[in-house]
């Protein structure tokens, strides 16, 4: 079973950038497609971006296209989320998750990292 730990969150002004990292342990990350999700206070968790096992294909929620970039370094067992042009509406706890190919769903989640964007 893989374990995931996010880092890189913090407080940033609107228009700024952050890069989140998701470090995996316990099992090689290349076995999993990976995703980033976020949950703002009082709102449901929403999909942000996903990447396949090799990193050759990426997927984004419409509101993140052009601003966020998901990538991975399987040699470092790490997935990244580069976030540019941040807006106050991006304020949320961001989670990375590993997708089980067998079950076809995200089965392992990190503890989350807080991103706060001030106006």
mmCIF file of C-alpha atoms in Angstrom:
data_model
loop_
_atom_site.group_PDB
_atom_site.id
_atom_site.type_symbol
_atom_site.label_atom_id
_atom_site.label_comp_id
_atom_site.label_asym_id
_atom_site.label_seq_id
_atom_site.Cartn_x
_atom_site.Cartn_y
_atom_site.Cartn_z
ATOM 1 C CA UNK A 1 0.000 0.000 0.000
ATOM 2 C CA UNK A 2 1.308 3.422 -0.906
ATOM 3 C CA UNK A 3 1.371 6.323 1.539
ATOM 4 C CA UNK A 4 1.135 9.917 0.329
ATOM 5 C CA UNK A 5 2.343 13.145 1.943
ATOM 6 C CA UNK A 6 1.602 16.558 0.446
ATOM 7 C CA UNK A 7 3.683 19.663 1.004
ATOM 8 C CA UNK A 8 4.187 23.115 -0.449
ATOM 9 C CA UNK A 9 1.000 24.817 0.615
ATOM 10 C CA UNK A 10 0.941 28.241 2.204
ATOM 11 C CA UNK A 11 -0.281 31.798 1.988
ATOM 12 C CA UNK A 12 0.137 33.651 -1.297
ATOM 13 C CA UNK A 13 -1.241 36.840 -2.786
ATOM 14 C CA UNK A 14 -3.617 36.765 -5.718
ATOM 15 C CA UNK A 15 -1.685 36.400 -8.944
ATOM 16 C CA UNK A 16 1.076 34.465 -7.239
ATOM 17 C CA UNK A 17 2.284 30.899 -7.658
ATOM 18 C CA UNK A 18 2.822 27.798 -5.562
ATOM 19 C CA UNK A 19 4.108 24.345 -6.317
ATOM 20 C CA UNK A 20 2.649 21.475 -4.367
ATOM 21 C CA UNK A 21 4.456 18.174 -3.979
ATOM 22 C CA UNK A 22 3.091 14.736 -3.179
ATOM 23 C CA UNK A 23 5.711 12.286 -1.995
ATOM 24 C CA UNK A 24 4.944 8.586 -2.016
ATOM 25 C CA UNK A 25 6.358 5.813 0.122
ATOM 26 C CA UNK A 26 5.644 2.167 0.651
ATOM 27 C CA UNK A 27 5.251 1.350 -2.995
ATOM 28 C CA UNK A 28 6.580 2.750 -6.237
ATOM 29 C CA UNK A 29 4.520 5.645 -7.515
ATOM 30 C CA UNK A 30 4.798 4.486 -11.118
ATOM 31 C CA UNK A 31 2.225 1.808 -10.327
ATOM 32 C CA UNK A 32 -0.482 4.455 -10.000
ATOM 33 C CA UNK A 33 -2.224 7.113 -11.970
ATOM 34 C CA UNK A 34 -2.377 10.149 -9.702
ATOM 35 C CA UNK A 35 -4.723 13.010 -9.098
ATOM 36 C CA UNK A 36 -5.013 16.273 -7.240
ATOM 37 C CA UNK A 37 -8.241 17.337 -5.597
ATOM 38 C CA UNK A 38 -9.223 20.250 -3.401
ATOM 39 C CA UNK A 39 -11.856 21.085 -0.836
ATOM 40 C CA UNK A 40 -12.794 24.601 0.177
ATOM 41 C CA UNK A 41 -14.635 25.358 3.426
ATOM 42 C CA UNK A 42 -18.292 24.459 3.148
ATOM 43 C CA UNK A 43 -17.855 22.925 -0.287
ATOM 44 C CA UNK A 44 -17.532 19.424 -1.640
ATOM 45 C CA UNK A 45 -14.207 18.039 -2.726
ATOM 46 C CA UNK A 46 -13.546 18.720 -6.389
ATOM 47 C CA UNK A 47 -11.239 17.343 -9.028
ATOM 48 C CA UNK A 48 -8.270 19.510 -10.000
ATOM 49 C CA UNK A 49 -5.966 17.479 -12.250
ATOM 50 C CA UNK A 50 -4.803 13.965 -13.032
ATOM 51 C CA UNK A 51 -1.853 12.285 -14.688
ATOM 52 C CA UNK A 52 -1.367 8.781 -16.000
ATOM 53 C CA UNK A 53 1.308 6.415 -14.777
ATOM 54 C CA UNK A 54 3.985 7.429 -17.270
ATOM 55 C CA UNK A 55 3.174 11.133 -17.231
ATOM 56 C CA UNK A 56 2.337 11.173 -20.937
ATOM 57 C CA UNK A 57 -1.293 12.199 -20.417
ATOM 58 C CA UNK A 58 -2.730 14.875 -18.174
ATOM 59 C CA UNK A 59 -6.266 16.015 -17.425
ATOM 60 C CA UNK A 60 -7.584 19.194 -15.846
ATOM 61 C CA UNK A 61 -10.775 20.662 -14.531
ATOM 62 C CA UNK A 62 -11.886 23.446 -16.841
ATOM 63 C CA UNK A 63 -11.270 26.207 -14.319
ATOM 64 C CA UNK A 64 -7.645 25.104 -13.857
ATOM 65 C CA UNK A 65 -6.668 24.730 -17.504
ATOM 66 C CA UNK A 66 -3.886 27.105 -18.428
ATOM 67 C CA UNK A 67 -3.126 27.973 -14.816
ATOM 68 C CA UNK A 68 -2.253 24.632 -13.186
ATOM 69 C CA UNK A 69 0.182 21.982 -14.384
ATOM 70 C CA UNK A 70 0.411 18.462 -13.024
ATOM 71 C CA UNK A 71 3.622 16.508 -13.480
ATOM 72 C CA UNK A 72 5.423 13.582 -11.966
ATOM 73 C CA UNK A 73 8.932 12.301 -11.394
ATOM 74 C CA UNK A 74 8.668 8.560 -10.924
ATOM 75 C CA UNK A 75 12.364 8.313 -10.096
ATOM 76 C CA UNK A 76 11.701 10.591 -7.113
ATOM 77 C CA UNK A 77 8.335 8.992 -6.331
ATOM 78 C CA UNK A 78 6.783 12.452 -6.403
ATOM 79 C CA UNK A 79 3.888 14.173 -8.133
ATOM 80 C CA UNK A 80 3.688 17.937 -8.468
ATOM 81 C CA UNK A 81 1.049 20.565 -8.991
ATOM 82 C CA UNK A 82 2.332 23.890 -10.269
ATOM 83 C CA UNK A 83 -0.264 26.579 -9.653
ATOM 84 C CA UNK A 84 0.055 29.969 -11.336
ATOM 85 C CA UNK A 85 -2.170 33.044 -11.445
ATOM 86 C CA UNK A 86 -3.767 32.019 -8.192
ATOM 87 C CA UNK A 87 -7.093 33.521 -7.224
ATOM 88 C CA UNK A 88 -8.819 33.799 -3.844
ATOM 89 C CA UNK A 89 -11.270 31.180 -5.129
ATOM 90 C CA UNK A 90 -8.386 28.690 -5.222
ATOM 91 C CA UNK A 91 -8.196 28.761 -1.431
ATOM 92 C CA UNK A 92 -8.701 25.184 -0.238
ATOM 93 C CA UNK A 93 -7.051 22.132 1.209
ATOM 94 C CA UNK A 94 -5.351 20.302 -1.634
ATOM 95 C CA UNK A 95 -5.080 16.524 -1.618
ATOM 96 C CA UNK A 96 -3.195 14.115 -3.799
ATOM 97 C CA UNK A 97 -4.581 10.665 -4.439
ATOM 98 C CA UNK A 98 -3.466 7.398 -6.016
ATOM 99 C CA UNK A 99 -5.799 5.614 -8.395
ATOM 100 C CA UNK A 100 -6.223 1.868 -8.261
ATOM 101 C CA UNK A 101 -6.332 0.431 -11.759
ATOM 102 C CA UNK A 102 -8.006 -2.682 -10.403
ATOM 103 C CA UNK A 103 -10.852 -0.773 -8.769
ATOM 104 C CA UNK A 104 -10.913 2.162 -11.179
ATOM 105 C CA UNK A 105 -11.051 4.726 -8.417
ATOM 106 C CA UNK A 106 -8.845 6.781 -6.124
ATOM 107 C CA UNK A 107 -8.199 4.616 -3.108
ATOM 108 C CA UNK A 108 -5.303 6.262 -1.278
ATOM 109 C CA UNK A 109 -5.258 9.882 -0.111
ATOM 110 C CA UNK A 110 -2.774 12.158 1.521
ATOM 111 C CA UNK A 111 -3.532 14.308 4.544
ATOM 112 C CA UNK A 112 -3.802 17.500 2.512
ATOM 113 C CA UNK A 113 -1.988 20.813 2.416
ATOM 114 C CA UNK A 114 -3.626 24.193 2.930
ATOM 115 C CA UNK A 115 -3.449 26.807 0.194
ATOM 116 C CA UNK A 116 -4.683 30.288 1.035
ATOM 117 C CA UNK A 117 -4.818 33.025 -1.579
ATOM 118 C CA UNK A 118 -5.309 36.555 -0.311
ATOM 119 C CA UNK A 119 -6.885 39.302 -2.386
#
